[in-house]
Amino acid sequence: MNQDFMNNILTLSELIDRGFTFQQIQNGMRDGELLKMAHGIYMLSSFDRQLTRFDQPKARLVVRAKQLRRPILSHESAALWHGAPLLLTPSVLHVSTPGLSGRSRPGLRLHRNRFEQCDSATPIDGFMTTAAAHTVSDCVETTSSGGVLAIANYFLHQRKCTPDEITEVLLQPRRVHQERAVKVASRLSLLCESPLESLTWNLLHEWGMELPEQQGEFVFAGGKTYRVDFLWRKKKLILEVDGQHK
């Protein structure tokens, strides 16, 4: 899926590499076959027509990232490129650098002096991206505990990292949001199968409720087995949640 965005949102040099001449690019924009998204960045109109509202954040990410020289995606931008669910549409592109130079600007949040995160970054479909565990830890700074938990549990299901790896980076001393990091570390669950289940699991902790079985099974008199999202067996109470991602 990421590759579709990379193949259809192109820099000027990428268009030229595909055999476009400057005149053909001008003609393409005139005829509505090419859309100019930013300085030196173009999108094929046929691809733009296919995008849903759920695709738009990733399209904006690619447009912004392709304007930079070898960016390292981090925070929510890394989570989005990894394929993780986000509660809110990112308003800026988050990138990290190991050095101290550079600065943020409208639409771009630059995180400096991040040698460890940048050193462990890996290429994903054309962009260097922070590792899953570091991405979770970064999102603690910018996302609610429920949102971070949804990202973390997604990574666990995708086997991008282990609970121990996430816990290790979350519990490292930090200047801000230490309490949020500790909460997320204590609530990780491989049994949350959707973002909405992760949000519900987080709320059950926040409300101080008795915690249910996750993916609990029970058998009806006829012998059929049912599996439910949350089960308070002694109370004979079940809770099912559903949403766009499930």
Tab-separated table of C-alpha atoms in Angstrom:
chain	number	residue	atom	x	y	z
A	1	MET	CA	0.000	0.000	0.000
A	2	ASN	CA	2.785	2.465	0.869
A	3	GLN	CA	4.367	1.743	-2.486
A	4	ASP	CA	1.227	2.957	-4.283
A	5	PHE	CA	1.770	6.387	-2.732
A	6	MET	CA	5.462	6.384	-3.605
A	7	ASN	CA	4.754	5.410	-7.216
A	8	ASN	CA	2.045	8.009	-7.780
A	9	ILE	CA	3.334	11.014	-5.835
A	10	LEU	CA	6.521	11.998	-7.605
A	11	THR	CA	9.244	14.602	-7.506
A	12	LEU	CA	10.246	16.475	-10.638
A	13	SER	CA	13.394	14.345	-10.940
A	14	GLU	CA	11.340	11.148	-10.588
A	15	LEU	CA	9.060	12.268	-13.407
A	16	ILE	CA	12.081	12.996	-15.594
A	17	ASP	CA	13.522	9.575	-14.731
A	18	ARG	CA	10.259	8.090	-16.008
A	19	GLY	CA	10.816	9.783	-19.344
A	20	PHE	CA	8.683	12.909	-18.917
A	21	THR	CA	9.912	16.060	-20.591
A	22	PHE	CA	9.284	19.495	-19.122
A	23	GLN	CA	6.752	20.119	-21.886
A	24	GLN	CA	4.915	16.869	-21.105
A	25	ILE	CA	4.758	17.847	-17.435
A	26	GLN	CA	3.266	21.219	-18.344
A	27	ASN	CA	0.804	19.545	-20.687
A	28	GLY	CA	-0.109	17.012	-18.016
A	29	MET	CA	-0.998	19.753	-15.565
A	30	ARG	CA	-2.940	21.644	-18.241
A	31	ASP	CA	-4.902	18.533	-19.192
A	32	GLY	CA	-5.585	17.525	-15.589
A	33	GLU	CA	-3.464	14.376	-15.710
A	34	LEU	CA	-0.950	15.746	-13.209
A	35	LEU	CA	-1.595	17.729	-10.028
A	36	LYS	CA	1.088	19.966	-8.567
A	37	MET	CA	0.997	19.275	-4.805
A	38	ALA	CA	3.964	21.414	-3.724
A	39	HIS	CA	7.118	22.891	-5.199
A	40	GLY	CA	8.619	20.101	-7.302
A	41	ILE	CA	6.041	17.491	-6.160
A	42	TYR	CA	3.310	16.071	-8.415
A	43	MET	CA	0.519	13.510	-8.097
A	44	LEU	CA	-1.050	11.496	-10.872
A	45	SER	CA	-4.691	12.571	-11.118
A	46	SER	CA	-5.874	9.008	-11.614
A	47	PHE	CA	-4.386	8.129	-8.210
A	48	ASP	CA	-5.867	11.201	-6.528
A	49	ARG	CA	-9.350	10.124	-7.617
A	50	GLN	CA	-8.883	6.761	-5.892
A	51	LEU	CA	-7.946	8.201	-2.502
A	52	THR	CA	-10.413	7.900	0.361
A	53	ARG	CA	-10.462	10.144	3.403
A	54	PHE	CA	-8.473	7.463	5.206
A	55	ASP	CA	-5.755	7.689	2.538
A	56	GLN	CA	-5.395	11.471	2.655
A	57	PRO	CA	-3.083	11.643	5.722
A	58	LYS	CA	-0.598	9.250	4.114
A	59	ALA	CA	-0.725	11.191	0.838
A	60	ARG	CA	0.089	14.414	2.713
A	61	LEU	CA	2.943	12.624	4.494
A	62	VAL	CA	4.511	11.573	1.180
A	63	VAL	CA	4.117	15.045	-0.329
A	64	ARG	CA	5.862	16.652	2.652
A	65	ALA	CA	8.534	13.972	3.073
A	66	LYS	CA	9.526	14.011	-0.604
A	67	GLN	CA	10.379	17.697	-0.259
A	68	LEU	CA	13.130	16.757	2.227
A	69	ARG	CA	16.539	15.189	1.720
A	70	ARG	CA	16.650	11.706	3.284
A	71	PRO	CA	14.129	12.325	6.112
A	72	ILE	CA	13.828	9.964	9.068
A	73	LEU	CA	10.136	9.676	9.945
A	74	SER	CA	9.323	9.604	13.663
A	75	HIS	CA	6.437	10.008	16.117
A	76	GLU	CA	2.963	9.827	14.487
A	77	SER	CA	4.480	10.086	11.009
A	78	ALA	CA	6.488	6.924	11.619
A	79	ALA	CA	3.435	5.211	13.110
A	80	LEU	CA	1.373	6.116	10.046
A	81	TRP	CA	4.057	4.848	7.652
A	82	HIS	CA	4.330	1.628	9.682
A	83	GLY	CA	0.581	1.191	9.104
A	84	ALA	CA	-0.478	1.746	12.710
A	85	PRO	CA	-3.898	3.247	13.517
A	86	LEU	CA	-4.020	6.908	14.563
A	87	LEU	CA	-6.867	8.522	16.483
A	88	LEU	CA	-6.280	11.971	15.022
A	89	THR	CA	-5.074	13.086	11.611
A	90	PRO	CA	-1.474	14.336	11.942
A	91	SER	CA	-1.261	18.076	11.353
A	92	VAL	CA	2.517	18.097	10.743
A	93	LEU	CA	5.248	15.810	9.451
A	94	HIS	CA	7.470	14.570	12.285
A	95	VAL	CA	11.095	13.860	11.361
A	96	SER	CA	14.137	13.240	13.534
A	97	THR	CA	17.821	14.038	13.098
A	98	PRO	CA	20.841	12.846	15.072
A	99	GLY	CA	22.401	16.305	14.989
A	100	LEU	CA	21.566	19.725	16.384
A	101	SER	CA	21.147	21.627	13.120
A	102	GLY	CA	17.885	22.440	11.381
A	103	ARG	CA	14.622	23.762	12.728
A	104	SER	CA	10.897	23.209	12.521
A	105	ARG	CA	8.722	25.166	10.125
A	106	PRO	CA	5.026	25.199	9.192
A	107	GLY	CA	3.966	21.645	8.432
A	108	LEU	CA	7.252	20.185	9.725
A	109	ARG	CA	8.249	19.284	13.286
A	110	LEU	CA	11.967	18.555	13.522
A	111	HIS	CA	13.187	16.575	16.538
A	112	ARG	CA	16.938	17.078	17.039
A	113	ASN	CA	19.724	15.325	18.948
A	114	ARG	CA	18.160	11.865	18.549
A	115	PHE	CA	21.153	9.704	17.737
A	116	GLU	CA	19.823	6.424	19.182
A	117	GLN	CA	16.456	6.671	17.421
A	118	CYS	CA	18.043	7.615	14.111
A	119	ASP	CA	20.760	4.982	14.359
A	120	SER	CA	18.161	2.203	14.778
A	121	ALA	CA	15.833	3.532	12.053
A	122	THR	CA	15.079	1.162	9.180
A	123	PRO	CA	13.960	1.701	5.570
A	124	ILE	CA	10.250	1.112	4.978
A	125	ASP	CA	9.009	1.518	1.417
A	126	GLY	CA	11.364	4.331	0.532
A	127	PHE	CA	11.593	6.293	3.786
A	128	MET	CA	13.827	5.751	6.786
A	129	THR	CA	11.503	5.221	9.740
A	130	THR	CA	12.108	4.910	13.466
A	131	ALA	CA	11.844	1.390	14.871
A	132	ALA	CA	8.490	0.318	16.270
A	133	ALA	CA	9.425	0.482	19.963
A	134	HIS	CA	10.993	3.938	19.585
A	135	THR	CA	7.950	5.088	17.621
A	136	VAL	CA	5.670	4.085	20.506
A	137	SER	CA	7.886	5.920	22.979
A	138	ASP	CA	7.951	9.026	20.775
A	139	CYS	CA	4.166	9.065	20.457
A	140	VAL	CA	3.885	9.364	24.237
A	141	GLU	CA	4.984	12.986	23.757
A	142	THR	CA	2.238	13.850	21.292
A	143	THR	CA	-0.645	11.393	21.707
A	144	SER	CA	-3.085	10.377	24.452
A	145	SER	CA	-2.486	7.179	26.428
A	146	GLY	CA	-5.291	5.442	24.545
A	147	GLY	CA	-3.858	6.479	21.203
A	148	VAL	CA	-0.369	5.294	22.130
A	149	LEU	CA	-1.749	1.985	23.398
A	150	ALA	CA	-3.574	1.408	20.098
A	151	ILE	CA	-0.301	1.960	18.223
A	152	ALA	CA	1.683	-0.257	20.584
A	153	ASN	CA	-0.801	-3.134	20.463
A	154	TYR	CA	-0.870	-2.929	16.662
A	155	PHE	CA	2.916	-3.327	16.577
A	156	LEU	CA	2.679	-6.303	18.924
A	157	HIS	CA	0.128	-8.006	16.659
A	158	GLN	CA	2.260	-7.315	13.604
A	159	ARG	CA	5.315	-8.760	15.417
A	160	LYS	CA	7.256	-5.583	14.779
A	161	CYS	CA	8.505	-5.695	18.374
A	162	THR	CA	7.935	-7.473	21.680
A	163	PRO	CA	6.246	-6.256	24.879
A	164	ASP	CA	9.642	-6.242	26.593
A	165	GLU	CA	11.153	-4.040	23.882
A	166	ILE	CA	8.323	-1.522	24.160
A	167	THR	CA	8.387	-1.563	27.955
A	168	GLU	CA	12.145	-0.991	28.029
A	169	VAL	CA	11.969	2.230	26.019
A	170	LEU	CA	8.779	3.453	27.694
A	171	LEU	CA	10.260	3.184	31.168
A	172	GLN	CA	13.432	5.085	30.355
A	173	PRO	CA	13.582	8.387	32.312
A	174	ARG	CA	11.991	11.250	30.397
A	175	ARG	CA	11.433	14.926	31.075
A	176	VAL	CA	7.722	14.917	30.244
A	177	HIS	CA	4.800	12.485	30.227
A	178	GLN	CA	6.507	9.883	32.429
A	179	GLU	CA	3.160	8.925	33.972
A	180	ARG	CA	1.606	8.383	30.541
A	181	ALA	CA	4.506	6.157	29.500
A	182	VAL	CA	4.177	4.049	32.652
A	183	LYS	CA	0.439	3.644	32.068
A	184	VAL	CA	0.928	2.448	28.503
A	185	ALA	CA	3.658	0.009	29.562
A	186	SER	CA	1.368	-1.520	32.189
A	187	ARG	CA	-1.567	-1.884	29.777
A	188	LEU	CA	0.050	-3.544	26.756
A	189	SER	CA	-2.037	-6.438	25.506
A	190	LEU	CA	-1.593	-8.928	22.713
A	191	LEU	CA	-5.290	-9.750	23.105
A	192	CYS	CA	-6.561	-6.387	21.818
A	193	GLU	CA	-7.422	-7.164	18.202
A	194	SER	CA	-8.456	-3.682	17.032
A	195	PRO	CA	-7.773	-0.039	17.905
A	196	LEU	CA	-11.198	0.259	19.501
A	197	GLU	CA	-10.456	-2.697	21.757
A	198	SER	CA	-7.212	-1.000	22.817
A	199	LEU	CA	-9.103	2.220	23.582
A	200	THR	CA	-11.699	0.283	25.583
A	201	TRP	CA	-8.991	-1.615	27.479
A	202	ASN	CA	-7.348	1.700	28.328
A	203	LEU	CA	-10.632	3.194	29.558
A	204	LEU	CA	-11.361	0.192	31.761
A	205	HIS	CA	-8.036	0.839	33.475
A	206	GLU	CA	-8.684	4.592	33.697
A	207	TRP	CA	-12.085	4.040	35.290
A	208	GLY	CA	-10.681	1.587	37.822
A	209	MET	CA	-13.093	-1.143	36.790
A	210	GLU	CA	-12.664	-4.825	37.444
A	211	LEU	CA	-10.781	-6.062	34.408
A	212	PRO	CA	-12.526	-8.663	32.247
A	213	GLU	CA	-11.158	-11.626	30.334
A	214	GLN	CA	-10.103	-10.609	26.841
A	215	GLN	CA	-11.258	-12.770	23.942
A	216	GLY	CA	-13.153	-14.870	26.493
A	217	GLU	CA	-14.943	-17.979	25.284
A	218	PHE	CA	-18.129	-19.566	26.536
A	219	VAL	CA	-20.315	-22.410	25.344
A	220	PHE	CA	-24.072	-22.256	24.855
A	221	ALA	CA	-26.348	-25.145	25.788
A	222	GLY	CA	-26.401	-26.296	22.174
A	223	GLY	CA	-22.623	-26.727	22.240
A	224	LYS	CA	-21.697	-23.741	20.097
A	225	THR	CA	-18.661	-21.781	21.327
A	226	TYR	CA	-18.636	-18.006	21.239
A	227	ARG	CA	-15.636	-15.723	21.666
A	228	VAL	CA	-16.228	-12.150	22.809
A	229	ASP	CA	-14.020	-9.099	23.150
A	230	PHE	CA	-14.455	-8.679	26.899
A	231	LEU	CA	-16.051	-11.091	29.343
A	232	TRP	CA	-16.872	-10.697	33.029
A	233	ARG	CA	-17.567	-14.373	33.545
A	234	LYS	CA	-18.844	-14.283	37.127
A	235	LYS	CA	-21.166	-11.384	36.346
A	236	LYS	CA	-22.324	-13.052	33.112
A	237	LEU	CA	-21.572	-9.816	31.328
A	238	ILE	CA	-20.002	-9.340	27.893
A	239	LEU	CA	-18.808	-6.268	26.026
A	240	GLU	CA	-18.312	-6.215	22.268
A	241	VAL	CA	-16.759	-3.247	20.468
A	242	ASP	CA	-16.517	-2.596	16.766
A	243	GLY	CA	-15.186	0.074	14.459
A	244	GLN	CA	-13.618	1.039	11.137
A	245	HIS	CA	-10.453	-0.990	11.708
A	246	LYS	CA	-12.121	-4.225	12.799
